[in-house]
């Protein structure tokens, strides 16, 4: 796996994994006779499994489906690694804008980097399509006329997790939260949302950030007999909590864990024996229908057998929507293309019958998925059972509540 990542990054640094068109003579409305798309994310670091090279593969598939040119201009794809650092990410974006003729940046996958890049793009009238990042400030207080949120955000995650679990019969909750700003925020949101939806939070406890011993917290959750134990944490805290919950047999005794930030590769790393019964919110699952399976088949040919997760599917959708807007607008001018993106419907295997709001938020449905028991998994990567679908209008923050000045 490491080898194909290195080959991909090396190739992208040399030039392009884009689709080179033949004649560009009639592309008078396209600056430089090229539409250049940059995929910016963590290429080799801790988040590379869920964004990284997979997002590049997804963008390549979008280019294949759109075609090699737009208004006769060639389409190119370039790749950058922000190393999960806002200064590095903004430096790459600045170079792309000033000397690289990059028209649009996709993915990012880190909220701090997303906000830094969005500020640069706003000043330059460039389109940014955030997929892996989750801060709701992107389409709220820090919104931009040319910025878009394409997968999910902190508000939608909390609401979808609460609404989805209540919908499938979870009435009582216990919240295990990390003791810092993110955990406090998620804990508060979930308590309010569960109460609003007719559920009851029967207990909560906070654990130290980057803790290693969760046994006392898991035992408190287990003793509560709550239907759902919600993990208001992230990264290694989530992983450690799941591992120790499995050691105490929490899910085997009838309770379900619910994680706020989790990805399909995390299930693969943990294994079904440990992750079984975990409920997560996702925007895409490769085995949901014929269209998602067709996309998965094409993706795996590029990835060496690893399926796409919802970030990768979101990048595909975002890049395709951008190119369709350039085609419809007849220009790569960022402000005009952004206006066109908001005027066009989005209908693909990632977002079916969706639309884009004035604040740049894609109104896409999300899904509550439950990790299967080992005996129920019939093939490699057959990990999720979709429990319910959450409509965009029910889970995404209302337009007038985000503080966006657009």
mmCIF file of C-alpha atoms in Angstrom:
data_model
loop_
_atom_site.group_PDB
_atom_site.id
_atom_site.type_symbol
_atom_site.label_atom_id
_atom_site.label_comp_id
_atom_site.label_asym_id
_atom_site.label_seq_id
_atom_site.Cartn_x
_atom_site.Cartn_y
_atom_site.Cartn_z
ATOM 1 C CA UNK A 1 0.000 0.000 0.000
ATOM 2 C CA UNK A 2 2.812 2.384 0.879
ATOM 3 C CA UNK A 3 4.452 1.746 -2.507
ATOM 4 C CA UNK A 4 1.455 2.800 -4.572
ATOM 5 C CA UNK A 5 1.058 5.916 -2.436
ATOM 6 C CA UNK A 6 4.658 6.903 -3.072
ATOM 7 C CA UNK A 7 4.337 6.229 -6.795
ATOM 8 C CA UNK A 8 1.161 8.290 -6.957
ATOM 9 C CA UNK A 9 2.648 11.258 -5.115
ATOM 10 C CA UNK A 10 5.819 11.165 -7.197
ATOM 11 C CA UNK A 11 3.867 11.072 -10.439
ATOM 12 C CA UNK A 12 1.590 13.905 -9.392
ATOM 13 C CA UNK A 13 4.531 16.102 -8.399
ATOM 14 C CA UNK A 14 6.042 15.674 -11.839
ATOM 15 C CA UNK A 15 2.926 16.822 -13.591
ATOM 16 C CA UNK A 16 -0.542 15.629 -14.122
ATOM 17 C CA UNK A 17 -2.941 12.794 -13.720
ATOM 18 C CA UNK A 18 -5.465 14.685 -15.748
ATOM 19 C CA UNK A 19 -7.050 14.080 -19.066
ATOM 20 C CA UNK A 20 -5.198 15.950 -21.769
ATOM 21 C CA UNK A 21 -7.342 17.190 -24.596
ATOM 22 C CA UNK A 22 -6.362 17.504 -28.189
ATOM 23 C CA UNK A 23 -7.258 20.916 -29.571
ATOM 24 C CA UNK A 24 -7.625 23.946 -27.325
ATOM 25 C CA UNK A 25 -7.947 26.541 -29.997
ATOM 26 C CA UNK A 26 -11.630 27.219 -29.366
ATOM 27 C CA UNK A 27 -11.282 27.662 -25.590
ATOM 28 C CA UNK A 28 -11.325 31.451 -25.630
ATOM 29 C CA UNK A 29 -13.426 31.649 -22.453
ATOM 30 C CA UNK A 30 -11.075 29.414 -20.456
ATOM 31 C CA UNK A 31 -8.043 31.157 -18.966
ATOM 32 C CA UNK A 32 -4.777 29.710 -20.216
ATOM 33 C CA UNK A 33 -6.670 27.185 -22.322
ATOM 34 C CA UNK A 34 -6.674 24.778 -19.382
ATOM 35 C CA UNK A 35 -8.936 23.953 -16.434
ATOM 36 C CA UNK A 36 -6.676 22.837 -13.629
ATOM 37 C CA UNK A 37 -8.024 21.088 -10.518
ATOM 38 C CA UNK A 38 -5.929 20.580 -7.401
ATOM 39 C CA UNK A 39 -6.565 17.791 -4.893
ATOM 40 C CA UNK A 40 -5.095 18.960 -1.585
ATOM 41 C CA UNK A 41 -5.044 16.653 1.450
ATOM 42 C CA UNK A 42 -2.907 14.401 3.631
ATOM 43 C CA UNK A 43 -1.172 12.135 1.122
ATOM 44 C CA UNK A 44 1.045 9.983 3.343
ATOM 45 C CA UNK A 45 0.217 10.881 6.967
ATOM 46 C CA UNK A 46 -2.341 9.673 9.535
ATOM 47 C CA UNK A 47 -5.401 10.714 7.498
ATOM 48 C CA UNK A 48 -4.184 9.374 4.155
ATOM 49 C CA UNK A 49 -6.270 6.188 4.343
ATOM 50 C CA UNK A 50 -9.524 8.137 4.399
ATOM 51 C CA UNK A 51 -8.544 11.007 2.078
ATOM 52 C CA UNK A 52 -5.082 10.840 0.505
ATOM 53 C CA UNK A 53 -4.458 9.013 -2.772
ATOM 54 C CA UNK A 54 -8.028 7.690 -2.782
ATOM 55 C CA UNK A 55 -9.330 11.214 -3.341
ATOM 56 C CA UNK A 56 -7.000 11.510 -6.334
ATOM 57 C CA UNK A 57 -8.360 8.263 -7.762
ATOM 58 C CA UNK A 58 -11.904 9.544 -7.291
ATOM 59 C CA UNK A 59 -11.068 12.809 -9.056
ATOM 60 C CA UNK A 60 -9.553 10.858 -11.948
ATOM 61 C CA UNK A 61 -12.776 8.882 -12.306
ATOM 62 C CA UNK A 62 -14.771 12.123 -12.396
ATOM 63 C CA UNK A 63 -12.532 13.402 -15.174
ATOM 64 C CA UNK A 64 -13.003 10.150 -17.081
ATOM 65 C CA UNK A 65 -16.774 10.440 -16.807
ATOM 66 C CA UNK A 66 -16.887 14.099 -17.804
ATOM 67 C CA UNK A 67 -14.551 13.813 -20.766
ATOM 68 C CA UNK A 68 -11.049 15.003 -21.685
ATOM 69 C CA UNK A 69 -11.914 18.627 -22.425
ATOM 70 C CA UNK A 70 -14.331 21.407 -21.508
ATOM 71 C CA UNK A 71 -15.102 23.942 -24.229
ATOM 72 C CA UNK A 72 -12.075 22.558 -26.046
ATOM 73 C CA UNK A 73 -9.702 23.279 -23.157
ATOM 74 C CA UNK A 74 -7.740 20.447 -21.617
ATOM 75 C CA UNK A 75 -8.465 19.383 -18.043
ATOM 76 C CA UNK A 76 -5.577 18.698 -15.694
ATOM 77 C CA UNK A 77 -5.293 17.343 -12.173
ATOM 78 C CA UNK A 78 -2.504 18.235 -9.743
ATOM 79 C CA UNK A 79 -1.915 16.923 -6.221
ATOM 80 C CA UNK A 80 -0.607 18.530 -3.031
ATOM 81 C CA UNK A 81 0.129 17.314 0.508
ATOM 82 C CA UNK A 82 -0.664 19.771 3.330
ATOM 83 C CA UNK A 83 0.791 17.492 6.047
ATOM 84 C CA UNK A 84 -2.188 18.460 8.265
ATOM 85 C CA UNK A 85 -0.639 21.891 8.820
ATOM 86 C CA UNK A 86 -2.558 25.080 8.041
ATOM 87 C CA UNK A 87 0.575 27.023 7.067
ATOM 88 C CA UNK A 88 1.754 24.280 4.705
ATOM 89 C CA UNK A 89 -1.688 23.939 3.145
ATOM 90 C CA UNK A 90 -2.131 27.672 2.612
ATOM 91 C CA UNK A 91 1.399 27.808 1.170
ATOM 92 C CA UNK A 92 0.571 25.125 -1.403
ATOM 93 C CA UNK A 93 -2.699 26.873 -2.274
ATOM 94 C CA UNK A 94 -0.980 30.244 -2.643
ATOM 95 C CA UNK A 95 1.628 28.789 -4.988
ATOM 96 C CA UNK A 96 -1.054 27.051 -7.022
ATOM 97 C CA UNK A 97 -3.023 30.275 -7.367
ATOM 98 C CA UNK A 98 -0.070 32.529 -8.118
ATOM 99 C CA UNK A 99 2.014 30.379 -10.453
ATOM 100 C CA UNK A 100 0.201 27.101 -11.041
ATOM 101 C CA UNK A 101 -2.995 28.358 -12.718
ATOM 102 C CA UNK A 102 -5.112 26.160 -10.449
ATOM 103 C CA UNK A 103 -8.820 26.990 -10.804
ATOM 104 C CA UNK A 104 -10.347 24.792 -8.107
ATOM 105 C CA UNK A 105 -9.128 22.968 -4.983
ATOM 106 C CA UNK A 106 -10.959 19.854 -3.764
ATOM 107 C CA UNK A 107 -11.079 17.728 -0.598
ATOM 108 C CA UNK A 108 -8.552 19.115 2.010
ATOM 109 C CA UNK A 109 -9.768 16.856 4.849
ATOM 110 C CA UNK A 110 -8.538 19.033 7.700
ATOM 111 C CA UNK A 111 -10.726 21.800 9.135
ATOM 112 C CA UNK A 112 -7.892 24.173 10.057
ATOM 113 C CA UNK A 113 -6.366 23.861 6.592
ATOM 114 C CA UNK A 114 -9.797 24.276 4.992
ATOM 115 C CA UNK A 115 -10.415 27.575 6.762
ATOM 116 C CA UNK A 116 -6.965 28.896 5.802
ATOM 117 C CA UNK A 117 -7.364 27.901 2.151
ATOM 118 C CA UNK A 118 -10.906 29.263 1.996
ATOM 119 C CA UNK A 119 -9.655 32.684 3.104
ATOM 120 C CA UNK A 120 -7.103 32.706 0.275
ATOM 121 C CA UNK A 121 -9.628 31.477 -2.266
ATOM 122 C CA UNK A 122 -12.192 34.078 -1.222
ATOM 123 C CA UNK A 123 -9.745 36.907 -1.905
ATOM 124 C CA UNK A 124 -8.857 35.481 -5.324
ATOM 125 C CA UNK A 125 -12.320 34.428 -6.447
ATOM 126 C CA UNK A 126 -11.319 30.760 -6.611
ATOM 127 C CA UNK A 127 -13.594 27.767 -6.010
ATOM 128 C CA UNK A 128 -12.856 25.456 -3.054
ATOM 129 C CA UNK A 129 -14.885 22.270 -2.564
ATOM 130 C CA UNK A 130 -14.363 20.935 0.968
ATOM 131 C CA UNK A 131 -15.111 17.235 1.337
ATOM 132 C CA UNK A 132 -13.159 15.578 4.149
ATOM 133 C CA UNK A 133 -13.228 18.627 6.453
ATOM 134 C CA UNK A 134 -16.088 18.873 8.950
ATOM 135 C CA UNK A 135 -16.176 22.302 10.588
ATOM 136 C CA UNK A 136 -19.537 23.976 10.033
ATOM 137 C CA UNK A 137 -17.775 27.353 9.911
ATOM 138 C CA UNK A 138 -17.010 26.647 6.238
ATOM 139 C CA UNK A 139 -20.619 27.461 5.331
ATOM 140 C CA UNK A 140 -21.300 29.517 8.464
ATOM 141 C CA UNK A 141 -19.339 32.399 9.930
ATOM 142 C CA UNK A 142 -16.399 31.833 7.540
ATOM 143 C CA UNK A 143 -18.462 31.177 4.423
ATOM 144 C CA UNK A 144 -17.340 32.356 1.005
ATOM 145 C CA UNK A 145 -19.181 33.007 -2.281
ATOM 146 C CA UNK A 146 -16.831 30.447 -3.852
ATOM 147 C CA UNK A 147 -16.633 27.917 -0.997
ATOM 148 C CA UNK A 148 -18.600 24.655 -0.820
ATOM 149 C CA UNK A 149 -19.214 21.979 1.847
ATOM 150 C CA UNK A 150 -19.819 18.653 0.095
ATOM 151 C CA UNK A 151 -20.041 15.800 2.642
ATOM 152 C CA UNK A 152 -20.969 16.437 6.266
ATOM 153 C CA UNK A 153 -20.224 18.791 9.132
ATOM 154 C CA UNK A 154 -20.229 18.755 12.931
ATOM 155 C CA UNK A 155 -23.855 19.920 13.185
ATOM 156 C CA UNK A 156 -25.108 17.336 10.681
ATOM 157 C CA UNK A 157 -23.088 14.508 12.262
ATOM 158 C CA UNK A 158 -24.515 15.118 15.727
ATOM 159 C CA UNK A 159 -28.072 15.516 14.445
ATOM 160 C CA UNK A 160 -27.901 12.491 12.135
ATOM 161 C CA UNK A 161 -26.409 10.296 14.854
ATOM 162 C CA UNK A 162 -29.112 11.262 17.339
ATOM 163 C CA UNK A 163 -32.015 11.208 14.892
ATOM 164 C CA UNK A 164 -30.889 7.979 13.224
ATOM 165 C CA UNK A 165 -30.476 6.032 16.445
ATOM 166 C CA UNK A 166 -33.799 7.236 17.848
ATOM 167 C CA UNK A 167 -35.426 6.235 14.545
ATOM 168 C CA UNK A 168 -34.220 2.645 14.910
ATOM 169 C CA UNK A 169 -35.447 2.321 18.485
ATOM 170 C CA UNK A 170 -32.741 3.754 20.748
ATOM 171 C CA UNK A 171 -34.492 5.543 23.615
ATOM 172 C CA UNK A 172 -31.806 5.826 26.297
ATOM 173 C CA UNK A 173 -28.303 7.223 25.882
ATOM 174 C CA UNK A 174 -25.022 7.460 27.733
ATOM 175 C CA UNK A 175 -22.420 9.980 26.458
ATOM 176 C CA UNK A 176 -18.688 9.336 26.767
ATOM 177 C CA UNK A 177 -17.005 12.628 25.880
ATOM 178 C CA UNK A 178 -13.431 13.841 25.547
ATOM 179 C CA UNK A 179 -12.672 16.585 28.051
ATOM 180 C CA UNK A 180 -11.919 19.445 25.664
ATOM 181 C CA UNK A 181 -13.809 21.870 23.409
ATOM 182 C CA UNK A 182 -14.805 19.381 20.672
ATOM 183 C CA UNK A 183 -16.029 16.772 23.166
ATOM 184 C CA UNK A 184 -17.927 19.344 25.217
ATOM 185 C CA UNK A 185 -19.613 20.718 22.090
ATOM 186 C CA UNK A 186 -20.629 17.297 20.773
ATOM 187 C CA UNK A 187 -21.835 16.223 24.219
ATOM 188 C CA UNK A 188 -24.018 19.311 24.560
ATOM 189 C CA UNK A 189 -25.440 18.968 21.054
ATOM 190 C CA UNK A 190 -26.286 15.301 21.497
ATOM 191 C CA UNK A 191 -27.963 15.815 24.863
ATOM 192 C CA UNK A 192 -30.187 18.504 23.411
ATOM 193 C CA UNK A 193 -30.942 16.616 20.207
ATOM 194 C CA UNK A 194 -31.777 13.346 21.979
ATOM 195 C CA UNK A 195 -34.152 15.180 24.331
ATOM 196 C CA UNK A 196 -35.777 17.045 21.414
ATOM 197 C CA UNK A 197 -36.410 13.737 19.651
ATOM 198 C CA UNK A 198 -38.020 12.033 22.611
ATOM 199 C CA UNK A 199 -35.001 10.121 23.890
ATOM 200 C CA UNK A 200 -33.335 10.323 27.298
ATOM 201 C CA UNK A 201 -29.670 10.773 28.259
ATOM 202 C CA UNK A 202 -29.333 8.658 31.410
ATOM 203 C CA UNK A 203 -25.712 9.545 32.101
ATOM 204 C CA UNK A 204 -22.463 11.016 30.824
ATOM 205 C CA UNK A 205 -18.794 11.066 31.730
ATOM 206 C CA UNK A 206 -15.747 12.924 30.411
ATOM 207 C CA UNK A 207 -12.352 11.340 29.838
ATOM 208 C CA UNK A 208 -8.911 12.978 29.457
ATOM 209 C CA UNK A 209 -7.775 13.791 25.916
ATOM 210 C CA UNK A 210 -5.621 10.994 24.462
ATOM 211 C CA UNK A 211 -6.400 8.669 27.310
ATOM 212 C CA UNK A 212 -5.303 5.051 27.305
ATOM 213 C CA UNK A 213 -7.364 3.511 30.108
ATOM 214 C CA UNK A 214 -11.103 3.732 29.415
ATOM 215 C CA UNK A 215 -12.121 0.838 31.642
ATOM 216 C CA UNK A 216 -13.830 2.878 34.375
ATOM 217 C CA UNK A 217 -15.706 4.960 31.794
ATOM 218 C CA UNK A 218 -16.825 1.884 29.852
ATOM 219 C CA UNK A 219 -18.026 0.230 33.057
ATOM 220 C CA UNK A 220 -20.108 3.317 33.912
ATOM 221 C CA UNK A 221 -21.649 3.225 30.446
ATOM 222 C CA UNK A 222 -22.311 -0.495 30.759
ATOM 223 C CA UNK A 223 -23.924 -0.083 34.175
ATOM 224 C CA UNK A 224 -26.274 2.578 32.805
ATOM 225 C CA UNK A 225 -27.981 -0.047 30.594
ATOM 226 C CA UNK A 226 -28.396 2.687 27.961
ATOM 227 C CA UNK A 227 -29.417 1.552 24.488
ATOM 228 C CA UNK A 228 -26.646 3.656 22.918
ATOM 229 C CA UNK A 229 -23.254 4.735 24.235
ATOM 230 C CA UNK A 230 -22.279 7.786 22.189
ATOM 231 C CA UNK A 231 -18.575 8.511 21.768
ATOM 232 C CA UNK A 232 -18.116 12.278 21.657
ATOM 233 C CA UNK A 233 -14.433 12.029 20.852
ATOM 234 C CA UNK A 234 -12.168 11.425 17.871
ATOM 235 C CA UNK A 235 -9.030 9.728 16.585
ATOM 236 C CA UNK A 236 -7.145 7.473 19.012
ATOM 237 C CA UNK A 237 -9.645 8.173 21.807
ATOM 238 C CA UNK A 238 -12.451 6.702 19.710
ATOM 239 C CA UNK A 239 -10.338 3.682 18.749
ATOM 240 C CA UNK A 240 -9.257 2.985 22.340
ATOM 241 C CA UNK A 241 -12.812 3.358 23.655
ATOM 242 C CA UNK A 242 -14.100 0.876 21.061
ATOM 243 C CA UNK A 243 -11.350 -1.636 21.842
ATOM 244 C CA UNK A 244 -11.999 -1.547 25.570
ATOM 245 C CA UNK A 245 -15.763 -1.653 25.116
ATOM 246 C CA UNK A 246 -15.231 -4.860 23.135
ATOM 247 C CA UNK A 247 -13.066 -6.302 25.921
ATOM 248 C CA UNK A 248 -15.932 -5.745 28.387
ATOM 249 C CA UNK A 249 -18.471 -7.208 25.951
ATOM 250 C CA UNK A 250 -20.569 -4.043 25.818
ATOM 251 C CA UNK A 251 -22.099 -4.596 22.386
ATOM 252 C CA UNK A 252 -22.407 -8.352 22.879
ATOM 253 C CA UNK A 253 -24.653 -7.630 25.869
ATOM 254 C CA UNK A 254 -27.106 -5.611 23.782
ATOM 255 C CA UNK A 255 -25.805 -2.040 23.867
ATOM 256 C CA UNK A 256 -24.611 -0.155 20.774
ATOM 257 C CA UNK A 257 -21.694 2.220 20.471
ATOM 258 C CA UNK A 258 -22.173 5.302 18.279
ATOM 259 C CA UNK A 259 -19.113 7.177 16.986
ATOM 260 C CA UNK A 260 -19.148 10.783 15.779
ATOM 261 C CA UNK A 261 -16.117 10.509 13.491
ATOM 262 C CA UNK A 262 -15.332 7.131 11.977
ATOM 263 C CA UNK A 263 -14.451 5.656 8.596
ATOM 264 C CA UNK A 264 -14.610 2.319 6.802
ATOM 265 C CA UNK A 265 -10.804 1.819 6.951
ATOM 266 C CA UNK A 266 -11.055 2.154 10.753
ATOM 267 C CA UNK A 267 -13.355 -0.882 10.792
ATOM 268 C CA UNK A 268 -10.853 -2.756 8.651
ATOM 269 C CA UNK A 269 -8.051 -1.950 11.092
ATOM 270 C CA UNK A 270 -10.047 -2.891 14.180
ATOM 271 C CA UNK A 271 -11.668 -5.995 12.727
ATOM 272 C CA UNK A 272 -15.340 -6.964 12.909
ATOM 273 C CA UNK A 273 -14.933 -8.852 16.176
ATOM 274 C CA UNK A 274 -13.971 -5.602 17.892
ATOM 275 C CA UNK A 275 -16.045 -3.087 15.889
ATOM 276 C CA UNK A 276 -19.308 -5.075 15.614
ATOM 277 C CA UNK A 277 -22.412 -3.171 16.631
ATOM 278 C CA UNK A 278 -20.804 0.243 16.210
ATOM 279 C CA UNK A 279 -23.121 2.811 14.606
ATOM 280 C CA UNK A 280 -21.726 5.599 12.468
ATOM 281 C CA UNK A 281 -22.963 8.316 10.134
ATOM 282 C CA UNK A 282 -21.757 8.046 6.548
ATOM 283 C CA UNK A 283 -22.476 9.811 3.286
ATOM 284 C CA UNK A 284 -21.716 6.774 1.118
ATOM 285 C CA UNK A 285 -21.271 3.017 1.297
ATOM 286 C CA UNK A 286 -19.829 1.078 -1.596
ATOM 287 C CA UNK A 287 -22.322 -1.815 -1.394
ATOM 288 C CA UNK A 288 -25.540 0.216 -1.053
ATOM 289 C CA UNK A 289 -26.889 -0.141 -4.609
ATOM 290 C CA UNK A 290 -25.894 -0.944 -8.196
ATOM 291 C CA UNK A 291 -24.483 2.540 -8.858
ATOM 292 C CA UNK A 292 -22.270 2.550 -5.762
ATOM 293 C CA UNK A 293 -21.045 -0.952 -6.586
ATOM 294 C CA UNK A 294 -20.174 0.114 -10.141
ATOM 295 C CA UNK A 295 -18.163 3.060 -8.800
ATOM 296 C CA UNK A 296 -16.459 0.781 -6.281
ATOM 297 C CA UNK A 297 -15.407 -1.645 -9.017
ATOM 298 C CA UNK A 298 -13.723 1.128 -11.016
ATOM 299 C CA UNK A 299 -12.130 2.626 -7.906
ATOM 300 C CA UNK A 300 -10.602 -0.659 -6.770
ATOM 301 C CA UNK A 301 -8.808 -1.054 -10.093
ATOM 302 C CA UNK A 302 -6.883 2.116 -9.240
ATOM 303 C CA UNK A 303 -6.477 1.512 -5.501
ATOM 304 C CA UNK A 304 -5.253 -2.070 -5.619
ATOM 305 C CA UNK A 305 -8.421 -3.520 -4.113
ATOM 306 C CA UNK A 306 -9.333 -1.041 -1.389
ATOM 307 C CA UNK A 307 -12.921 0.299 -1.679
ATOM 308 C CA UNK A 308 -13.759 4.001 -1.611
ATOM 309 C CA UNK A 309 -15.015 5.585 1.580
ATOM 310 C CA UNK A 310 -17.435 8.498 1.700
ATOM 311 C CA UNK A 311 -14.724 11.160 1.359
ATOM 312 C CA UNK A 312 -13.560 9.616 -1.911
ATOM 313 C CA UNK A 313 -17.099 9.385 -3.251
ATOM 314 C CA UNK A 314 -17.667 13.006 -2.232
ATOM 315 C CA UNK A 315 -14.558 14.136 -4.118
ATOM 316 C CA UNK A 316 -15.832 12.371 -7.231
ATOM 317 C CA UNK A 317 -19.168 14.167 -6.944
ATOM 318 C CA UNK A 318 -17.603 17.562 -6.207
ATOM 319 C CA UNK A 319 -15.180 17.444 -9.137
ATOM 320 C CA UNK A 320 -17.913 16.324 -11.512
ATOM 321 C CA UNK A 321 -20.235 19.113 -10.310
ATOM 322 C CA UNK A 322 -17.474 21.669 -10.806
ATOM 323 C CA UNK A 323 -16.745 20.559 -14.380
ATOM 324 C CA UNK A 324 -20.429 20.547 -15.275
ATOM 325 C CA UNK A 325 -20.685 24.103 -13.959
ATOM 326 C CA UNK A 326 -17.678 25.226 -16.026
ATOM 327 C CA UNK A 327 -19.362 23.678 -19.055
ATOM 328 C CA UNK A 328 -22.655 25.426 -18.327
ATOM 329 C CA UNK A 329 -21.090 28.791 -17.451
ATOM 330 C CA UNK A 330 -18.790 28.792 -20.464
ATOM 331 C CA UNK A 331 -15.908 30.062 -18.334
ATOM 332 C CA UNK A 332 -13.554 29.090 -15.532
ATOM 333 C CA UNK A 333 -14.077 32.398 -13.713
ATOM 334 C CA UNK A 334 -14.469 31.257 -10.105
ATOM 335 C CA UNK A 335 -17.299 33.575 -9.089
ATOM 336 C CA UNK A 336 -19.379 32.726 -12.159
ATOM 337 C CA UNK A 337 -18.704 29.003 -11.826
ATOM 338 C CA UNK A 338 -19.691 29.090 -8.132
ATOM 339 C CA UNK A 339 -22.973 30.778 -8.999
ATOM 340 C CA UNK A 340 -23.594 28.095 -11.618
ATOM 341 C CA UNK A 341 -22.834 25.251 -9.193
ATOM 342 C CA UNK A 342 -25.557 26.628 -6.922
ATOM 343 C CA UNK A 343 -28.032 26.800 -9.798
ATOM 344 C CA UNK A 344 -27.563 23.243 -11.072
ATOM 345 C CA UNK A 345 -28.967 20.025 -9.576
ATOM 346 C CA UNK A 346 -26.555 17.373 -8.270
ATOM 347 C CA UNK A 347 -27.573 13.837 -9.127
ATOM 348 C CA UNK A 348 -24.969 11.092 -8.987
ATOM 349 C CA UNK A 349 -24.193 7.907 -7.078
ATOM 350 C CA UNK A 350 -23.036 9.999 -4.071
ATOM 351 C CA UNK A 351 -25.790 12.624 -3.923
ATOM 352 C CA UNK A 352 -29.072 11.595 -5.492
ATOM 353 C CA UNK A 353 -31.439 14.435 -6.395
ATOM 354 C CA UNK A 354 -29.506 16.975 -4.316
ATOM 355 C CA UNK A 355 -29.125 20.737 -4.602
ATOM 356 C CA UNK A 356 -26.647 23.362 -3.395
ATOM 357 C CA UNK A 357 -27.725 26.217 -1.114
ATOM 358 C CA UNK A 358 -26.683 29.865 -1.322
ATOM 359 C CA UNK A 359 -24.155 29.322 1.491
ATOM 360 C CA UNK A 360 -22.422 26.581 -0.509
ATOM 361 C CA UNK A 361 -23.805 23.631 1.478
ATOM 362 C CA UNK A 362 -24.673 20.567 -0.587
ATOM 363 C CA UNK A 363 -28.041 19.289 0.616
ATOM 364 C CA UNK A 364 -27.131 15.601 0.610
ATOM 365 C CA UNK A 365 -28.718 12.817 2.626
ATOM 366 C CA UNK A 366 -26.674 10.831 5.145
ATOM 367 C CA UNK A 367 -27.000 7.250 6.367
ATOM 368 C CA UNK A 368 -26.841 5.547 9.736
ATOM 369 C CA UNK A 369 -24.712 2.428 9.299
ATOM 370 C CA UNK A 370 -24.095 -0.368 11.783
ATOM 371 C CA UNK A 371 -20.951 -2.501 11.694
ATOM 372 C CA UNK A 372 -21.856 -6.125 11.010
ATOM 373 C CA UNK A 373 -21.157 -9.108 13.207
ATOM 374 C CA UNK A 374 -18.377 -11.336 11.812
ATOM 375 C CA UNK A 375 -20.892 -14.048 10.926
ATOM 376 C CA UNK A 376 -22.952 -11.607 8.846
ATOM 377 C CA UNK A 377 -20.077 -10.419 6.664
ATOM 378 C CA UNK A 378 -20.068 -12.332 3.375
ATOM 379 C CA UNK A 379 -17.055 -10.847 1.570
ATOM 380 C CA UNK A 380 -13.957 -8.689 2.142
ATOM 381 C CA UNK A 381 -14.937 -5.131 3.134
ATOM 382 C CA UNK A 382 -18.577 -6.216 3.651
ATOM 383 C CA UNK A 383 -18.723 -4.289 6.907
ATOM 384 C CA UNK A 384 -21.813 -2.050 7.043
ATOM 385 C CA UNK A 385 -25.540 -2.637 7.276
ATOM 386 C CA UNK A 386 -27.441 0.564 6.436
ATOM 387 C CA UNK A 387 -30.023 1.045 9.177
ATOM 388 C CA UNK A 388 -31.783 4.221 8.024
ATOM 389 C CA UNK A 389 -31.495 7.174 5.660
ATOM 390 C CA UNK A 390 -31.455 10.718 7.050
ATOM 391 C CA UNK A 391 -32.914 13.410 4.802
ATOM 392 C CA UNK A 392 -30.771 16.481 4.263
ATOM 393 C CA UNK A 393 -33.504 18.899 5.322
ATOM 394 C CA UNK A 394 -33.821 17.106 8.680
ATOM 395 C CA UNK A 395 -30.146 17.090 9.637
ATOM 396 C CA UNK A 396 -28.349 20.025 7.974
ATOM 397 C CA UNK A 397 -28.346 23.331 9.821
ATOM 398 C CA UNK A 398 -31.006 25.738 8.487
ATOM 399 C CA UNK A 399 -29.694 28.438 6.173
ATOM 400 C CA UNK A 400 -30.648 31.289 8.509
ATOM 401 C CA UNK A 401 -28.862 29.839 11.569
ATOM 402 C CA UNK A 402 -25.254 29.605 10.454
ATOM 403 C CA UNK A 403 -24.176 33.233 10.428
ATOM 404 C CA UNK A 404 -23.179 33.222 6.765
ATOM 405 C CA UNK A 405 -23.275 36.774 5.410
ATOM 406 C CA UNK A 406 -23.771 35.763 1.773
#
